[in-house]
C-alpha angles and dihedrals in degrees: 000000000000119000125237113255113214096211093050093043089055094050093097096122092049089050090050092048091050088057091061086077092068106021140034117251094251090062094058114081136184124331105260105182151328121225129191105228097175134345105299094004120097137165123222115203123202127184113259112231092190127136109251096017102087107172095010122130137210113227132196123191115207132182143175136200119247115282091007124113098198111108119214127201109230104177140354131194150117125275134177117264128216094277099034124135108248132184112259119257114282115258119196114247094242089059093050097054119110122222094269090055093047092052092048090052093047088052092050093048091049091049091049092049093049092044088051104047 
């Protein structure tokens, strides 16, 4: 299990500043957590105050080299949180058709076969 790094854990302001590259200040809410992903690699999460993204969270991955105090931003983005509204699983069109649509498709395919051959 990776250990928490005090320098990376305290880089909340740097993480918030990095989010300004992709989001206006008013869309970045409170700091929610910091997680040690690997030794010297942490992820900070912030609430997303963005219309249409209820429950989503901004994330900023930060890292540093051994024996170096300078923190580097590795990645920033937006991820769904535990109570996010997500799109339903994709269902292929052929599985969504009702009986009338299936009959119509079968008739069209039969007509195409008889016209072509």
